[in-house]
Amino acid sequence: VPLLNTSNQSFVVEPGMRDRKVYLPRGAAWYDYWSGDFFMGGQEIVLPAPWDRPPLLVREASILPLNLAKQHFGQRRDERGFVIFPCRDGGTIEDRFFEDDGESLLNQKSGWGEWKIRVIADAHELQLEVAVLGEVSVATDCLTILLPRQEIRVVRTETGKIASDVITEEWREIQINNLRMN
């Protein structure tokens, strides 16, 4: 006797399935990572699920570190960036990200670094603060910040100079140059 009756359910791994029903927990709001669409929790939604992009939701007020460099076999490259899913109704998010070279056994006194990201949001603006402590294994003269492309609030920072702010098909991409180190 099966413990779960799945006869009337469909899963993305089944032939021909191109979307997926997802229940969003109450008490939080969610962004679709791929589209930037925003959803309140406590509801069931249907998300597209093409073979190359599985459904991926990120909780509002989250920051994700990324390596944005194009990768080639045998040639490791790092270009640090962060995806920020800001508070829509205002608020502050802050996170810290440990970084080392990913290969060697480094002691805690040298060869490692930490990124501190803080975003203060209100109805009209996002204030972005970036601090780099210690040694990080990537170039820090330019930093890429990705926001959902629907995010239209003004972005300000005293951490460096905003060199570009463009909306692409996938993201709002902000380049910060002259990043001040702590």
Coordinates of N, CA and C in Angstrom, one line a residue:
V1 N 0.9 -1.2 0.0 CA 0.0 0.0 0.0 C 0.9 1.2 0.0
P2 N 0.7 2.1 -1.0 CA 1.6 3.3 -1.0 C 1.2 4.3 0.1
L3 N 2.3 4.9 0.7 CA 2.0 5.9 1.7 C 1.5 7.2 1.2
L4 N 1.8 7.5 -0.1 CA 1.4 8.8 -0.7 C 0.8 8.5 -2.0
N5 N -0.4 9.0 -2.2 CA -1.1 8.8 -3.5 C -0.7 10.0 -4.4
T6 N 0.0 9.7 -5.4 CA 0.4 10.7 -6.4 C -0.3 10.6 -7.7
S7 N -1.4 9.8 -7.8 CA -2.0 9.6 -9.1 C -2.5 10.9 -9.7
N8 N -2.9 11.9 -8.9 CA -3.4 13.1 -9.5 C -2.4 14.2 -9.5
Q9 N -1.2 14.0 -9.1 CA -0.2 15.0 -9.1 C 0.8 14.8 -10.3
S10 N 1.3 16.0 -10.8 CA 2.3 15.9 -11.8 C 3.6 16.5 -11.4
F11 N 4.7 16.0 -11.8 CA 6.0 16.5 -11.4 C 6.7 17.0 -12.6
V12 N 7.6 17.9 -12.5 CA 8.4 18.5 -13.6 C 9.2 17.4 -14.3
V13 N 9.6 16.4 -13.5 CA 10.5 15.4 -14.1 C 9.7 14.4 -15.1
E14 N 8.4 14.6 -15.1 CA 7.6 13.7 -16.0 C 7.7 14.3 -17.4
P15 N 7.6 13.5 -18.5 CA 7.7 14.0 -19.8 C 6.6 15.0 -20.1
G16 N 6.9 16.1 -20.8 CA 6.0 17.1 -21.2 C 5.6 18.1 -20.1
M17 N 6.1 18.0 -18.9 CA 5.8 18.9 -17.9 C 6.7 20.2 -18.0
R18 N 6.1 21.4 -18.1 CA 6.9 22.6 -18.2 C 6.6 23.6 -17.2
D19 N 5.8 23.2 -16.1 CA 5.6 24.1 -15.0 C 5.4 23.3 -13.8
R20 N 5.4 24.0 -12.6 CA 5.3 23.3 -11.3 C 4.5 24.2 -10.4
K21 N 3.6 23.5 -9.7 CA 2.8 24.2 -8.6 C 3.7 24.2 -7.4
V22 N 3.8 25.4 -6.7 CA 4.6 25.5 -5.5 C 3.8 26.3 -4.5
Y23 N 3.8 25.8 -3.2 CA 3.2 26.4 -2.1 C 4.2 27.3 -1.4
L24 N 3.9 28.6 -1.2 CA 4.8 29.5 -0.6 C 4.4 29.7 0.9
P25 N 5.3 29.4 1.8 CA 5.0 29.5 3.2 C 4.5 30.9 3.7
R26 N 3.6 30.9 4.6 CA 3.1 32.2 5.2 C 4.3 32.8 6.0
G27 N 4.1 34.1 6.2 CA 5.1 34.8 7.1 C 6.3 35.3 6.3
A28 N 6.4 35.2 5.0 CA 7.5 35.6 4.2 C 7.0 36.0 2.8
A29 N 7.7 36.8 2.1 CA 7.5 37.1 0.7 C 8.6 36.5 -0.1
W30 N 8.4 36.2 -1.4 CA 9.3 35.5 -2.2 C 9.5 36.1 -3.5
Y31 N 10.7 36.0 -4.0 CA 11.1 36.4 -5.4 C 11.4 35.1 -6.2
D32 N 10.9 35.1 -7.5 CA 11.3 34.1 -8.4 C 12.7 34.5 -8.9
Y33 N 13.7 33.7 -8.6 CA 15.1 34.0 -9.0 C 15.3 34.4 -10.5
W34 N 14.6 33.7 -11.3 CA 14.8 33.8 -12.8 C 14.1 35.0 -13.3
S35 N 12.9 35.3 -12.9 CA 12.1 36.4 -13.5 C 12.1 37.7 -12.7
G36 N 12.4 37.6 -11.4 CA 12.3 38.7 -10.5 C 10.9 39.0 -10.0
D37 N 9.9 38.1 -10.4 CA 8.5 38.3 -9.9 C 8.5 38.1 -8.4
F38 N 7.5 38.9 -7.8 CA 7.4 38.9 -6.4 C 6.1 38.3 -6.0
F39 N 6.1 37.5 -4.9 CA 4.9 36.8 -4.5 C 4.8 36.8 -2.9
M40 N 3.6 37.0 -2.4 CA 3.4 37.0 -1.0 C 3.2 35.5 -0.6
G41 N 3.7 35.2 0.6 CA 3.5 33.8 1.1 C 2.1 33.5 1.4
G42 N 1.9 32.2 1.7 CA 0.5 31.7 2.1 C -0.3 31.4 0.9
Q43 N 0.3 31.2 -0.3 CA -0.5 30.9 -1.5 C 0.2 29.8 -2.3
E44 N -0.5 29.2 -3.2 CA 0.1 28.3 -4.2 C 0.2 29.0 -5.5
I45 N 1.3 28.9 -6.2 CA 1.5 29.5 -7.5 C 2.0 28.5 -8.4
V46 N 2.0 28.8 -9.7 CA 2.5 27.9 -10.8 C 3.7 28.7 -11.4
L47 N 4.8 28.0 -11.4 CA 6.1 28.6 -11.9 C 6.5 27.8 -13.2
P48 N 7.0 28.5 -14.2 CA 7.6 27.8 -15.3 C 8.7 27.0 -14.9
A49 N 8.9 25.8 -15.6 CA 10.0 24.9 -15.2 C 10.6 24.3 -16.5
P50 N 11.2 25.2 -17.4 CA 11.8 24.6 -18.5 C 13.0 23.8 -18.1
W51 N 13.5 22.9 -19.0 CA 14.5 21.9 -18.7 C 15.8 22.6 -18.2
D52 N 16.1 23.8 -18.6 CA 17.4 24.4 -18.2 C 17.3 25.4 -17.0
R53 N 16.0 25.6 -16.5 CA 15.9 26.5 -15.4 C 14.8 26.0 -14.4
P54 N 15.2 25.2 -13.4 CA 14.2 24.7 -12.5 C 13.7 25.8 -11.6
P55 N 12.5 25.6 -11.1 CA 11.9 26.7 -10.2 C 12.9 27.0 -9.1
L56 N 13.1 28.2 -8.8 CA 14.0 28.7 -7.7 C 13.4 29.9 -7.1
L57 N 13.1 29.9 -5.9 CA 12.5 31.0 -5.1 C 13.5 31.4 -4.1
V58 N 13.6 32.8 -3.9 CA 14.5 33.3 -2.9 C 13.6 34.2 -1.9
R59 N 13.8 34.0 -0.7 CA 13.1 34.8 0.3 C 13.4 36.3 0.2
E60 N 12.4 37.1 0.3 CA 12.6 38.6 0.4 C 13.6 38.9 1.5
A61 N 14.5 39.9 1.3 CA 15.5 40.3 2.2 C 16.7 39.4 2.3
S62 N 17.0 38.8 1.1 CA 18.2 37.9 1.0 C 19.2 38.5 0.1
I63 N 20.5 38.1 0.4 CA 21.6 38.5 -0.4 C 22.4 37.2 -0.7
L64 N 22.7 37.0 -2.0 CA 23.4 35.8 -2.5 C 24.7 36.2 -3.1
P65 N 25.8 35.6 -2.7 CA 27.1 35.8 -3.3 C 27.2 35.0 -4.6
L66 N 27.8 35.5 -5.6 CA 28.0 34.8 -6.9 C 29.4 35.0 -7.4
N67 N 29.9 34.0 -8.2 CA 31.1 34.2 -9.1 C 30.5 34.5 -10.5
L68 N 30.7 35.7 -11.0 CA 30.1 36.1 -12.2 C 31.0 35.9 -13.4
A69 N 32.2 35.5 -13.2 CA 33.2 35.3 -14.3 C 32.8 34.1 -15.2
K70 N 33.0 34.3 -16.4 CA 32.8 33.2 -17.4 C 33.9 32.2 -17.1
Q71 N 33.5 30.9 -17.0 CA 34.4 29.9 -16.6 C 34.8 29.1 -17.9
H72 N 36.1 28.8 -17.9 CA 36.7 28.0 -19.0 C 37.5 26.8 -18.4
F73 N 37.4 25.7 -19.1 CA 38.1 24.5 -18.6 C 39.6 24.8 -18.3
G74 N 40.1 24.5 -17.2 CA 41.5 24.7 -16.9 C 41.9 26.1 -16.6
Q75 N 41.0 27.1 -16.6 CA 41.3 28.5 -16.3 C 40.3 29.1 -15.3
R76 N 40.7 29.0 -14.1 CA 39.8 29.5 -13.0 C 39.8 31.0 -13.0
R77 N 38.6 31.5 -12.9 CA 38.4 33.0 -12.8 C 37.4 33.3 -11.8
D78 N 37.6 34.4 -11.1 CA 36.7 34.9 -10.1 C 36.3 36.3 -10.3
E79 N 35.1 36.6 -10.3 CA 34.6 38.0 -10.3 C 33.4 38.1 -9.4
R80 N 33.6 38.6 -8.2 CA 32.6 38.6 -7.2 C 31.4 39.5 -7.5
G81 N 30.3 39.0 -7.2 CA 29.0 39.8 -7.4 C 28.1 39.3 -6.3
F82 N 27.0 40.1 -6.1 CA 26.0 39.8 -5.2 C 24.6 40.1 -5.8
V83 N 23.7 39.1 -5.6 CA 22.3 39.3 -6.0 C 21.6 39.7 -4.7
I84 N 20.9 40.8 -4.8 CA 20.1 41.3 -3.6 C 18.6 41.3 -4.0
F85 N 17.9 40.7 -3.1 CA 16.4 40.7 -3.2 C 15.9 41.6 -2.0
P86 N 15.7 42.9 -2.2 CA 15.5 43.8 -1.2 C 14.1 43.7 -0.6
C87 N 13.9 44.4 0.6 CA 12.6 44.5 1.2 C 11.8 45.5 0.4
R88 N 10.6 45.0 0.0 CA 9.8 45.9 -0.9 C 9.1 47.0 -0.1
D89 N 8.8 46.8 1.2 CA 8.1 47.8 1.9 C 9.1 48.5 2.9
G90 N 10.3 48.4 2.6 CA 11.3 49.1 3.5 C 11.8 48.2 4.6
G91 N 13.0 48.5 5.0 CA 13.7 47.7 6.0 C 15.2 47.5 5.7
T92 N 15.9 46.9 6.6 CA 17.3 46.7 6.5 C 17.6 45.3 6.4
I93 N 18.5 44.9 5.5 CA 19.1 43.6 5.5 C 20.6 43.7 5.5
E94 N 21.2 42.8 6.2 CA 22.6 42.8 6.4 C 23.1 41.4 6.4
D95 N 24.3 41.1 5.8 CA 24.8 39.7 5.8 C 26.3 39.8 5.7
R96 N 27.0 38.8 6.1 CA 28.5 38.7 6.0 C 28.8 37.4 5.2
F97 N 29.8 37.5 4.4 CA 30.2 36.3 3.5 C 31.7 36.1 3.7
F98 N 32.1 35.0 4.2 CA 33.5 34.6 4.3 C 34.0 34.2 3.0
E99 N 35.3 34.5 2.7 CA 35.9 34.2 1.5 C 37.4 33.8 1.7
D100 N 37.8 32.7 1.0 CA 39.2 32.4 1.0 C 39.5 31.9 -0.4
D101 N 40.7 31.4 -0.7 CA 41.0 31.0 -2.1 C 40.4 29.8 -2.5
G102 N 39.7 29.0 -1.7 CA 39.0 27.8 -2.1 C 39.9 26.6 -2.3
E103 N 41.2 26.7 -2.1 CA 42.1 25.6 -2.4 C 43.0 25.3 -1.3
S104 N 43.6 26.3 -0.7 CA 44.7 26.0 0.3 C 44.1 25.9 1.7
L105 N 44.9 25.5 2.6 CA 44.6 25.5 4.0 C 45.2 26.7 4.7
L106 N 44.4 27.7 4.8 CA 44.9 29.0 5.3 C 44.6 29.1 6.8
N107 N 45.4 29.8 7.5 CA 45.1 30.0 8.9 C 44.2 31.3 9.0
Q108 N 43.8 31.5 10.2 CA 42.8 32.6 10.4 C 43.4 34.0 10.5
K109 N 44.8 34.0 10.5 CA 45.4 35.3 10.6 C 45.7 36.0 9.2
S110 N 45.7 35.2 8.1 CA 45.9 35.7 6.8 C 45.3 34.9 5.7
G111 N 45.1 35.4 4.5 CA 44.7 34.7 3.4 C 43.2 34.5 3.3
W112 N 42.4 35.2 4.1 CA 41.0 35.1 4.1 C 40.4 36.5 4.2
G113 N 39.2 36.6 3.8 CA 38.5 37.9 3.9 C 37.0 37.7 4.2
E114 N 36.4 38.8 4.3 CA 35.0 38.8 4.6 C 34.3 40.0 3.9
W115 N 33.2 39.8 3.3 CA 32.4 40.8 2.7 C 31.2 41.1 3.6
K116 N 31.0 42.3 3.9 CA 29.8 42.7 4.7 C 28.9 43.6 3.8
I117 N 27.7 43.2 3.6 CA 26.8 43.9 2.7 C 25.6 44.3 3.6
R118 N 25.2 45.5 3.4 CA 24.0 46.1 4.1 C 23.2 46.9 3.2
V119 N 21.9 46.7 3.2 CA 21.0 47.4 2.3 C 19.9 48.0 3.2
I120 N 19.7 49.3 3.1 CA 18.7 50.0 3.8 C 17.7 50.5 2.8
A121 N 16.5 50.0 2.8 CA 15.4 50.3 1.8 C 14.3 51.1 2.4
D122 N 13.8 52.1 1.6 CA 12.6 52.7 1.9 C 11.8 52.8 0.6
A123 N 10.7 53.5 0.6 CA 9.8 53.5 -0.5 C 10.5 54.0 -1.8
H124 N 11.5 54.8 -1.7 CA 12.1 55.5 -2.9 C 13.5 55.1 -3.2
E125 N 14.2 54.5 -2.2 CA 15.6 54.4 -2.4 C 16.2 53.1 -1.7
L126 N 17.3 52.7 -2.2 CA 18.1 51.6 -1.6 C 19.5 52.2 -1.3
Q127 N 19.8 52.2 0.0 CA 21.2 52.6 0.4 C 22.0 51.4 0.5
L128 N 23.1 51.3 -0.2 CA 24.0 50.1 -0.2 C 25.3 50.4 0.4
E129 N 25.7 49.5 1.4 CA 27.0 49.6 2.1 C 27.7 48.3 1.9
V130 N 29.0 48.4 1.4 CA 29.8 47.3 1.2 C 31.1 47.5 2.0
A131 N 31.5 46.5 2.8 CA 32.8 46.5 3.5 C 33.5 45.2 3.2
V132 N 34.8 45.4 2.9 CA 35.7 44.2 2.7 C 36.7 44.2 3.8
L133 N 36.7 43.1 4.6 CA 37.7 43.0 5.7 C 38.7 41.9 5.3
G134 N 39.9 42.1 5.7 CA 40.9 41.1 5.5 C 41.3 41.0 4.0
E135 N 41.8 39.9 3.6 CA 42.2 39.7 2.2 C 41.2 38.8 1.5
V136 N 40.7 39.3 0.3 CA 39.8 38.4 -0.5 C 40.6 38.0 -1.7
S137 N 40.2 36.9 -2.3 CA 41.0 36.3 -3.4 C 40.5 36.8 -4.8
V138 N 39.7 37.8 -4.8 CA 39.2 38.4 -6.1 C 39.5 39.9 -6.1
A139 N 39.5 40.4 -7.3 CA 39.8 41.9 -7.4 C 38.6 42.6 -6.8
T140 N 38.9 43.7 -6.1 CA 37.8 44.4 -5.4 C 37.7 45.8 -5.9
D141 N 38.3 46.2 -7.0 CA 38.2 47.5 -7.5 C 36.9 47.8 -8.2
C142 N 36.2 46.7 -8.6 CA 34.9 46.8 -9.2 C 34.0 45.7 -8.7
L143 N 32.8 46.0 -8.3 CA 31.8 45.1 -7.8 C 30.5 45.1 -8.5
T144 N 30.0 44.0 -8.8 CA 28.7 43.9 -9.5 C 27.6 43.6 -8.5
I145 N 26.5 44.4 -8.5 CA 25.3 44.1 -7.7 C 24.2 43.8 -8.7
L146 N 23.5 42.7 -8.5 CA 22.3 42.4 -9.3 C 21.1 42.5 -8.5
L147 N 20.1 43.2 -9.1 CA 18.8 43.3 -8.4 C 17.7 42.8 -9.4
P148 N 16.6 42.4 -8.9 CA 15.5 42.0 -9.9 C 15.3 43.2 -10.8
R149 N 15.0 42.9 -12.1 CA 14.9 43.9 -13.1 C 13.7 44.9 -12.8
Q150 N 12.8 44.4 -12.0 CA 11.6 45.2 -11.7 C 11.9 46.3 -10.6
E151 N 13.1 46.1 -10.0 CA 13.5 47.0 -8.9 C 13.9 48.4 -9.5
I152 N 13.1 49.4 -9.3 CA 13.3 50.7 -9.9 C 13.7 51.8 -8.9
R153 N 13.8 51.5 -7.7 CA 14.2 52.5 -6.7 C 15.6 53.0 -7.0
V154 N 15.9 54.2 -6.6 CA 17.2 54.8 -6.7 C 18.2 54.1 -5.8
V155 N 19.4 53.8 -6.3 CA 20.4 53.1 -5.5 C 21.5 54.1 -5.2
R156 N 21.8 54.2 -4.0 CA 22.9 55.1 -3.5 C 23.9 54.3 -2.7
T157 N 25.2 54.8 -2.8 CA 26.2 54.2 -2.0 C 27.3 55.2 -1.7
E158 N 27.9 55.1 -0.6 CA 29.1 55.9 -0.3 C 30.3 55.0 -0.2
T159 N 30.1 53.8 -0.6 CA 31.2 52.8 -0.6 C 32.1 52.9 -1.8
G160 N 31.7 53.5 -2.8 CA 32.4 53.6 -4.1 C 31.6 54.5 -5.0
K161 N 31.9 54.4 -6.3 CA 31.2 55.2 -7.3 C 30.4 54.3 -8.2
I162 N 29.1 54.6 -8.4 CA 28.3 53.8 -9.3 C 28.7 54.2 -10.7
A163 N 29.3 53.2 -11.4 CA 29.8 53.4 -12.7 C 28.8 53.2 -13.8
S164 N 27.9 52.2 -13.5 CA 26.8 52.0 -14.4 C 25.6 51.4 -13.7
D165 N 24.4 51.6 -14.3 CA 23.2 51.1 -13.7 C 22.3 50.8 -14.9
V166 N 22.2 49.5 -15.3 CA 21.4 49.2 -16.5 C 20.5 48.0 -16.2
I167 N 19.4 48.0 -17.0 CA 18.5 46.9 -16.8 C 18.6 46.0 -18.1
T168 N 18.9 44.8 -17.8 CA 19.1 43.8 -18.9 C 17.8 43.0 -19.0
E169 N 17.8 41.9 -19.8 CA 16.7 41.0 -19.9 C 16.5 40.3 -18.6
E170 N 17.5 40.1 -17.9 CA 17.4 39.2 -16.7 C 17.5 40.0 -15.4
W171 N 18.3 41.1 -15.3 CA 18.6 41.7 -14.0 C 18.7 43.2 -14.2
R172 N 18.7 43.9 -13.1 CA 19.2 45.3 -13.0 C 20.6 45.1 -12.5
E173 N 21.5 45.6 -13.3 CA 23.0 45.4 -13.0 C 23.6 46.7 -12.7
I174 N 24.2 46.7 -11.5 CA 24.9 47.9 -11.0 C 26.4 47.6 -10.8
Q175 N 27.2 48.4 -11.4 CA 28.7 48.3 -11.3 C 29.2 49.4 -10.4
I176 N 29.9 49.0 -9.3 CA 30.4 50.0 -8.4 C 32.0 49.9 -8.5
N177 N 32.6 51.1 -8.9 CA 34.0 51.2 -9.0 C 34.6 51.9 -7.8
N178 N 35.9 51.9 -7.7 CA 36.6 52.6 -6.6 C 36.1 52.2 -5.2
L179 N 35.9 50.9 -5.1 CA 35.4 50.3 -3.8 C 36.3 50.7 -2.7
R180 N 35.9 51.3 -1.7 CA 36.7 51.6 -0.5 C 36.9 50.4 0.4
M181 N 38.1 50.1 0.7 CA 38.4 48.9 1.6 C 38.5 49.4 3.0
N182 N 38.1 48.5 4.0 CA 38.3 48.8 5.4 C 39.6 48.2 5.9

